[in-house]
Amino acid sequence: MGTHPSNHSKDVETQRSLLDLVQDNKALMSTEISERYGDKLPFLFKVLSIRKALSIQAHPDKKLAEQLHKKDPEHYPDDNHKPEMTIAITPFDGLCGFRPLAEIAHFLASVPSFRKLVGEEQAKNFESTVKGQETSSDKQTMEKNKKALQEAFSSLMNADKDDIASAAKELIKSAKSEGEKFAGGGGPSNNGQELADLMVRLDSQFPQDLGLFVSFFLNYVKLEIGEAMFLKADDIHAYLSGDIMECMASSDNVVRAGFTPKFKDVKTLTSMLTYSYAPISEQKMHPVDYPYVKLNQTAYSCSSAATLYDPPIEEFSVVKTELKKVGARATFEPVQGPSIVICTNGEGSISVGPKKEDMKAGFVYFVGATAECVLESKGEDFVTFKAFCDLSGKEGAKI
């Protein structure tokens, strides 16, 4: 949902593209946003229903995106960065960001096939560099840690194809036979059985893929319904299963390296990552009540809610609204920018001025800048997500 050239949204009645509509009438976006983002919507809004692991990937920052687009426009179709936010609609799991260093060292010591692919020299160098310094906040020490992490990760990413196939067979054999003792019983974040089950599942989808081993470098995260995480440009990740709302800066640039038959760019990926390492708790977001909405008495009486997910960037924020009774109503104050509203559950209506339209799961509406928007439920579980851009400074970033 958006104005990205790879797949414009269209008006269902006229079939005009959203891009045409906002370029013909700049007031729909606001003059400030139109000028800043070249008359295009600054965000892309997506629903992902993940039944098979999506590729291990990262998205370039603005500077690198410009370089990659200029050099290879076929694989990098635009010059924009792509920070993104994920909100779980159903239980979700994925790989996101590099694990704490002590966990990676644990897996190098307890998973022989993983150590073999990384290489003994790189494994020893990583272990000796980070030992006793895993959580140091000294800038120089952190840079040494990141360099050792980059060398170990790059060594794995450049492993020989036959060696990967052989190591994968050994890994899956261990996962199936060791159960809770797999991977030295797991780390503090994931137990051995959980990791063993994950390996078997991923191998069934992408047999003998390098991504199996990348999993030992990355945080394995689970989100419950309503939980969210934010990924900066250059954060490595792979979404494994679940239904999610995803909002991102308007870009289609992806640098892939595993769990995919598509173009892989290992050289770019290993050189572009920041190699920041942290527990997943540091990437999870802390949503808050949205302050610029008025709920009617019916909505208050049934614990309806409007929840704000506000990442530390200017291109987008998202509000999840749950109206839990017939007649429950949420009236949103105007924002100084465009919005896209999608219903993911139940039935209701959306009103802007005198215009009122029905909404049910899968219905999507564009709301122009400075328009008051009213949502009303016709059932007991009317759920919508509204992505918007507002540069007025109302929304304070919280992560």
Coordinates of C-alpha atoms in Angstrom, one line a residue:
M1 CA 0.0 0.0 0.0
G2 CA 1.7 3.2 -1.2
T3 CA 3.1 5.0 -4.2
H4 CA 6.3 3.0 -4.8
P5 CA 6.7 2.5 -8.6
S6 CA 7.0 -1.3 -8.3
N7 CA 3.4 -1.6 -7.4
H8 CA 1.2 1.5 -7.0
S9 CA -2.0 1.4 -5.0
K10 CA -5.0 2.2 -7.1
D11 CA -8.4 3.8 -6.5
V12 CA -10.8 0.8 -6.7
E13 CA -13.5 2.8 -8.6
T14 CA -11.5 4.9 -11.0
Q15 CA -8.3 2.7 -11.2
R16 CA -6.2 5.8 -11.0
S17 CA -3.0 5.2 -9.1
L18 CA -2.5 6.7 -5.7
L19 CA 0.6 8.4 -7.1
D20 CA -1.4 10.2 -9.7
L21 CA -4.0 11.3 -7.1
V22 CA -1.4 12.8 -4.6
Q23 CA 0.6 14.4 -7.4
D24 CA -2.5 16.1 -8.8
N25 CA -3.6 17.4 -5.4
K26 CA -0.7 18.2 -3.2
A27 CA -3.0 19.1 -0.3
L28 CA -3.7 15.4 0.1
M29 CA -0.1 15.0 1.4
S30 CA 0.5 18.5 2.7
T31 CA 2.9 20.9 0.9
E32 CA 5.7 20.1 3.4
I33 CA 5.6 16.4 2.9
S34 CA 5.2 16.6 -0.9
E35 CA 8.2 18.9 -1.1
R36 CA 10.4 16.7 1.2
Y37 CA 9.5 13.4 -0.4
G38 CA 9.2 14.4 -4.1
D39 CA 5.4 14.2 -4.3
K40 CA 5.4 10.5 -3.2
L41 CA 4.1 8.9 -0.1
P42 CA 7.1 8.6 2.3
F43 CA 6.1 5.1 3.5
L44 CA 5.1 1.6 2.3
F45 CA 2.5 -0.3 4.3
K46 CA 2.3 -4.1 3.9
V47 CA 0.5 -7.1 5.3
L48 CA 2.8 -10.2 5.2
S49 CA 1.4 -13.7 5.8
I50 CA 4.6 -15.7 6.2
R51 CA 4.2 -19.5 5.8
K52 CA 7.8 -20.1 4.7
A53 CA 11.0 -18.4 5.8
L54 CA 11.7 -15.1 4.0
S55 CA 15.2 -14.4 2.9
I56 CA 18.0 -13.4 5.3
Q57 CA 18.5 -9.8 4.3
A58 CA 19.3 -6.2 5.2
H59 CA 18.4 -2.9 3.7
P60 CA 21.0 -0.3 2.8
D61 CA 21.2 3.2 4.4
K62 CA 20.5 6.2 2.2
K63 CA 24.1 6.7 1.1
L64 CA 24.7 3.1 0.1
A65 CA 21.2 2.9 -1.5
E66 CA 22.2 5.7 -3.8
Q67 CA 25.5 3.9 -4.7
L68 CA 23.8 0.5 -5.3
H69 CA 21.0 2.0 -7.4
K70 CA 23.5 3.8 -9.6
K71 CA 25.7 0.7 -10.0
D72 CA 23.0 -2.0 -10.3
P73 CA 19.5 -0.7 -10.9
E74 CA 18.2 -4.1 -11.9
H75 CA 18.7 -5.5 -8.3
Y76 CA 18.4 -2.2 -6.4
P77 CA 15.5 -0.4 -8.0
D78 CA 15.5 2.9 -6.0
D79 CA 17.9 5.2 -4.1
N80 CA 16.2 5.2 -0.8
H81 CA 16.9 3.7 2.6
K82 CA 14.4 1.2 4.2
P83 CA 14.1 1.2 8.0
E84 CA 11.1 -0.9 8.9
M85 CA 8.7 -1.8 11.7
T86 CA 7.0 -5.1 12.3
I87 CA 3.7 -5.5 14.3
A88 CA 2.5 -9.0 15.0
I89 CA -1.1 -9.8 14.0
T90 CA -0.7 -13.5 14.9
P91 CA 2.2 -15.1 16.8
F92 CA 5.4 -14.4 14.8
D93 CA 9.0 -15.6 14.9
G94 CA 12.1 -14.4 13.1
L95 CA 15.8 -13.8 13.2
C96 CA 16.7 -10.2 14.0
G97 CA 20.1 -8.5 14.6
F98 CA 23.3 -10.1 16.0
R99 CA 23.1 -12.0 19.2
P100 CA 25.0 -11.0 22.3
L101 CA 28.6 -12.1 21.8
A102 CA 28.7 -14.6 24.6
E103 CA 25.8 -16.5 22.9
I104 CA 27.7 -16.7 19.6
A105 CA 30.8 -17.9 21.4
H106 CA 28.7 -20.5 23.2
F107 CA 27.5 -21.9 19.8
L108 CA 31.0 -21.9 18.3
A109 CA 32.0 -24.1 21.3
S110 CA 29.0 -26.4 21.3
V111 CA 28.0 -26.8 17.6
P112 CA 30.9 -28.5 15.7
S113 CA 29.4 -28.1 12.2
F114 CA 28.9 -24.4 12.8
R115 CA 32.5 -24.0 14.0
K116 CA 33.8 -26.0 11.0
L117 CA 32.1 -23.6 8.5
V118 CA 33.2 -20.4 10.3
G119 CA 36.8 -21.9 10.3
E120 CA 39.0 -22.7 13.2
E121 CA 41.2 -19.6 12.8
Q122 CA 38.3 -17.2 12.7
A123 CA 36.5 -19.0 15.6
K124 CA 39.6 -18.8 17.8
N125 CA 40.2 -15.2 16.9
F126 CA 36.6 -14.3 17.8
E127 CA 36.7 -16.2 21.1
S128 CA 40.0 -14.6 22.2
T129 CA 39.0 -11.1 21.2
V130 CA 35.6 -11.1 23.0
K131 CA 36.4 -13.2 26.0
G132 CA 35.7 -11.1 29.1
Q133 CA 34.8 -8.1 26.9
E134 CA 31.4 -9.3 25.7
T135 CA 29.5 -6.5 27.3
S136 CA 32.1 -3.8 27.5
S137 CA 30.9 -0.3 26.7
D138 CA 34.5 1.0 26.0
K139 CA 34.3 2.3 22.4
Q140 CA 37.7 0.9 21.4
T141 CA 36.9 -2.6 22.8
M142 CA 33.5 -2.5 21.0
E143 CA 35.1 -1.8 17.7
K144 CA 37.5 -4.7 18.2
N145 CA 34.5 -6.9 19.0
K146 CA 32.7 -5.8 15.9
K147 CA 35.7 -6.4 13.7
A148 CA 36.1 -10.0 15.1
L149 CA 32.4 -10.5 14.6
Q150 CA 32.6 -9.3 11.0
E151 CA 35.5 -11.6 10.2
A152 CA 33.7 -14.6 11.7
F153 CA 30.4 -13.9 10.0
S154 CA 32.1 -13.1 6.6
S155 CA 34.0 -16.3 6.8
L156 CA 30.8 -18.3 7.2
M157 CA 29.1 -16.3 4.4
N158 CA 31.9 -17.3 2.0
A159 CA 31.9 -21.0 2.9
D160 CA 32.3 -23.5 0.1
K161 CA 28.9 -24.9 -1.2
D162 CA 29.9 -28.6 -0.7
D163 CA 31.2 -27.8 2.8
I164 CA 27.8 -26.2 3.6
A165 CA 25.9 -29.3 2.4
S166 CA 28.1 -31.6 4.4
A167 CA 27.9 -29.5 7.6
A168 CA 24.1 -29.1 7.2
K169 CA 23.6 -32.9 7.2
E170 CA 25.7 -33.1 10.4
L171 CA 23.7 -30.3 11.9
I172 CA 20.3 -31.7 11.2
K173 CA 21.4 -35.2 12.4
S174 CA 22.4 -33.6 15.7
A175 CA 19.2 -31.5 16.0
K176 CA 17.1 -34.6 15.5
S177 CA 19.0 -36.8 17.9
E178 CA 20.0 -34.4 20.7
G179 CA 16.7 -32.6 21.4
E180 CA 17.1 -30.4 24.5
K181 CA 20.8 -31.0 24.6
F182 CA 21.3 -29.6 21.1
A183 CA 23.7 -26.7 20.8
G184 CA 24.9 -27.2 24.3
G185 CA 21.4 -26.9 25.7
G186 CA 20.9 -23.6 23.8
G187 CA 21.8 -20.2 25.1
P188 CA 20.2 -17.9 27.7
S189 CA 17.8 -16.7 25.0
N190 CA 16.7 -20.0 23.5
N191 CA 16.7 -23.6 24.8
G192 CA 18.2 -26.6 23.0
Q193 CA 14.9 -28.1 22.0
E194 CA 13.6 -24.8 20.6
L195 CA 16.7 -24.4 18.4
A196 CA 16.6 -28.1 17.3
D197 CA 13.0 -27.7 16.2
L198 CA 13.9 -24.5 14.4
M199 CA 16.8 -26.1 12.5
V200 CA 14.6 -29.1 11.4
R201 CA 11.8 -26.7 10.3
L202 CA 14.1 -24.4 8.3
D203 CA 15.9 -27.3 6.7
S204 CA 12.6 -28.7 5.5
Q205 CA 11.9 -25.4 3.7
F206 CA 15.5 -24.7 2.4
P207 CA 17.5 -27.9 2.5
Q208 CA 21.2 -27.5 3.4
D209 CA 21.0 -23.7 3.2
L210 CA 23.7 -21.5 4.7
G211 CA 20.9 -19.7 6.6
L212 CA 20.8 -22.6 9.0
F213 CA 24.2 -21.6 10.3
V214 CA 23.5 -17.8 10.1
S215 CA 20.8 -18.5 12.8
F216 CA 23.5 -19.0 15.4
F217 CA 24.8 -15.5 14.8
L218 CA 21.3 -13.9 15.0
N219 CA 18.7 -13.3 17.7
Y220 CA 15.8 -15.8 17.4
V221 CA 12.8 -13.7 18.4
K222 CA 9.1 -14.5 19.0
L223 CA 6.4 -11.8 19.1
E224 CA 3.0 -12.2 20.5
I225 CA 0.0 -10.4 19.0
G226 CA 0.4 -6.7 19.3
E227 CA 4.2 -6.8 20.0
A228 CA 6.5 -5.0 17.6
M229 CA 10.1 -4.4 16.7
F230 CA 11.9 -1.8 14.7
L231 CA 14.8 -2.5 12.4
K232 CA 17.2 0.3 11.3
A233 CA 18.7 0.3 7.9
D234 CA 21.7 -2.2 7.9
D235 CA 20.0 -4.5 10.5
I236 CA 20.2 -8.1 9.4
H237 CA 17.0 -10.1 9.7
A238 CA 14.8 -12.9 8.4
Y239 CA 11.1 -13.3 9.0
L240 CA 10.2 -17.0 9.5
S241 CA 6.5 -17.3 10.2
G242 CA 3.3 -15.4 11.2
D243 CA 1.1 -12.6 10.0
I244 CA 2.4 -9.1 10.5
M245 CA 1.8 -5.5 9.6
E246 CA 5.0 -4.0 8.2
C247 CA 5.6 -0.3 7.7
M248 CA 8.8 1.0 6.1
A249 CA 10.3 3.9 4.3
S250 CA 9.3 3.8 0.6
S251 CA 11.9 1.5 -0.9
D252 CA 12.3 -1.9 -2.4
N253 CA 16.0 -2.3 -1.9
V254 CA 17.0 -5.7 -0.4
V255 CA 20.4 -7.2 0.0
R256 CA 19.9 -11.0 0.4
A257 CA 22.2 -13.7 1.6
G258 CA 20.2 -16.9 2.5
F259 CA 16.9 -18.7 2.5
T260 CA 16.2 -17.5 -1.1
P261 CA 16.5 -18.6 -4.7
K262 CA 16.8 -14.8 -5.6
F263 CA 19.9 -12.8 -6.3
K264 CA 22.4 -12.9 -3.4
D265 CA 24.9 -10.2 -2.8
V266 CA 27.2 -11.6 0.0
K267 CA 30.0 -9.1 -0.6
T268 CA 27.7 -6.1 -0.2
L269 CA 25.9 -7.6 2.8
T270 CA 29.0 -8.5 4.8
S271 CA 30.6 -5.0 4.2
M272 CA 27.4 -2.9 4.8
L273 CA 26.3 -4.3 8.2
T274 CA 27.1 -2.3 11.4
Y275 CA 27.8 -5.5 13.4
S276 CA 26.0 -4.1 16.4
Y277 CA 25.2 -6.8 18.8
A278 CA 22.5 -6.8 21.5
P279 CA 19.7 -8.9 23.0
I280 CA 16.4 -8.8 21.1
S281 CA 14.9 -6.8 24.0
E282 CA 16.7 -3.7 22.7
Q283 CA 14.9 -4.0 19.3
K284 CA 11.4 -4.6 20.7
M285 CA 9.2 -1.5 20.8
H286 CA 7.2 -0.1 23.6
P287 CA 3.8 1.0 22.3
V288 CA 1.8 3.7 24.1
D289 CA -1.8 4.9 24.1
Y290 CA -2.4 7.2 21.2
P291 CA -3.2 10.7 22.6
Y292 CA -4.9 12.2 19.6
V293 CA -8.1 10.1 19.4
K294 CA -11.4 10.4 21.2
L295 CA -13.3 7.2 22.1
N296 CA -17.0 7.4 22.7
Q297 CA -18.7 6.0 25.9
T298 CA -19.4 2.7 24.2
A299 CA -15.8 2.3 23.2
Y300 CA -14.6 3.1 26.8
S301 CA -17.0 0.7 28.4
C302 CA -15.7 -2.3 26.5
S303 CA -11.9 -1.6 26.8
S304 CA -11.4 -0.5 23.2
A305 CA -8.0 1.1 22.5
A306 CA -5.9 3.0 20.1
T307 CA -2.2 2.1 20.4
L308 CA 0.7 4.1 18.9
Y309 CA 3.8 2.5 17.5
D310 CA 6.2 5.3 16.9
P311 CA 9.7 4.5 15.6
P312 CA 12.6 7.0 15.8
I313 CA 12.3 8.1 12.2
E314 CA 10.1 10.7 10.5
E315 CA 8.7 8.8 7.6
F316 CA 6.0 6.9 9.5
S317 CA 4.1 5.9 12.6
V318 CA 1.3 3.4 13.0
V319 CA -1.8 3.3 15.2
K320 CA -3.6 0.0 15.9
T321 CA -7.3 0.6 16.9
E322 CA -9.4 -2.1 18.5
L323 CA -13.2 -1.4 18.8
K324 CA -14.8 -4.2 20.8
K325 CA -18.5 -3.5 20.7
V326 CA -21.2 -2.5 18.2
G327 CA -21.3 1.3 18.1
A328 CA -17.8 1.8 19.6
R329 CA -16.3 4.8 17.9
A330 CA -12.9 6.4 17.6
T331 CA -12.5 10.0 16.3
F332 CA -9.0 10.8 15.2
E333 CA -7.8 14.4 15.3
P334 CA -6.4 15.6 11.9
V335 CA -2.7 15.0 11.2
Q336 CA -0.6 17.2 9.0
G337 CA 0.1 14.4 6.6
P338 CA -1.3 11.4 4.7
S339 CA -2.7 8.2 6.2
I340 CA -3.5 4.7 5.0
V341 CA -6.0 2.7 7.0
I342 CA -6.5 -1.1 6.7
C343 CA -9.0 -3.3 8.4
T344 CA -7.6 -6.7 9.5
N345 CA -10.6 -8.0 11.5
G346 CA -14.3 -7.5 11.9
E347 CA -16.6 -5.0 10.3
G348 CA -17.2 -1.3 10.7
S349 CA -17.2 2.0 8.9
I350 CA -14.8 4.9 8.2
S351 CA -15.9 8.5 7.8
V352 CA -14.1 11.5 6.6
G353 CA -16.3 14.6 6.5
P354 CA -19.7 13.7 5.1
K355 CA -18.3 10.6 3.3
K356 CA -18.9 7.3 5.1
E357 CA -17.7 3.9 3.8
D358 CA -18.0 0.3 4.9
M359 CA -14.9 -1.4 6.2
K360 CA -14.2 -5.1 6.7
A361 CA -11.0 -7.3 6.7
G362 CA -8.9 -6.4 3.7
F363 CA -10.5 -3.0 2.9
V364 CA -7.9 -0.2 2.6
Y365 CA -8.6 3.6 2.5
F366 CA -6.3 6.6 1.9
V367 CA -7.0 9.6 4.1
G368 CA -5.6 13.0 3.1
A369 CA -3.8 15.4 5.3
T370 CA -5.7 17.6 7.8
A371 CA -8.9 15.4 7.6
E372 CA -10.7 14.2 10.8
C373 CA -11.2 10.4 10.5
V374 CA -13.9 8.5 12.4
L375 CA -13.9 4.7 12.8
E376 CA -17.0 2.9 14.1
S377 CA -17.6 -0.8 14.8
K378 CA -20.5 -2.9 13.6
G379 CA -19.3 -5.9 15.7
E380 CA -17.3 -7.0 18.7
D381 CA -13.8 -7.0 17.3
F382 CA -13.2 -4.3 14.7
V383 CA -9.4 -4.0 14.2
T384 CA -7.6 -1.5 12.0
F385 CA -4.1 -0.2 11.5
K386 CA -3.4 3.3 10.4
A387 CA 0.0 4.3 9.0
F388 CA 0.7 8.0 8.7
C389 CA 3.4 10.6 8.3
D390 CA 3.2 13.8 10.4
L391 CA 6.2 16.1 10.6
S392 CA 4.7 18.5 13.1
G393 CA 6.5 16.8 16.0
K394 CA 3.4 15.6 17.8
E395 CA 4.7 12.0 17.9
G396 CA 7.7 11.5 20.2
A397 CA 9.8 8.5 19.1
K398 CA 9.8 5.7 21.7
I399 CA 11.8 2.5 21.3

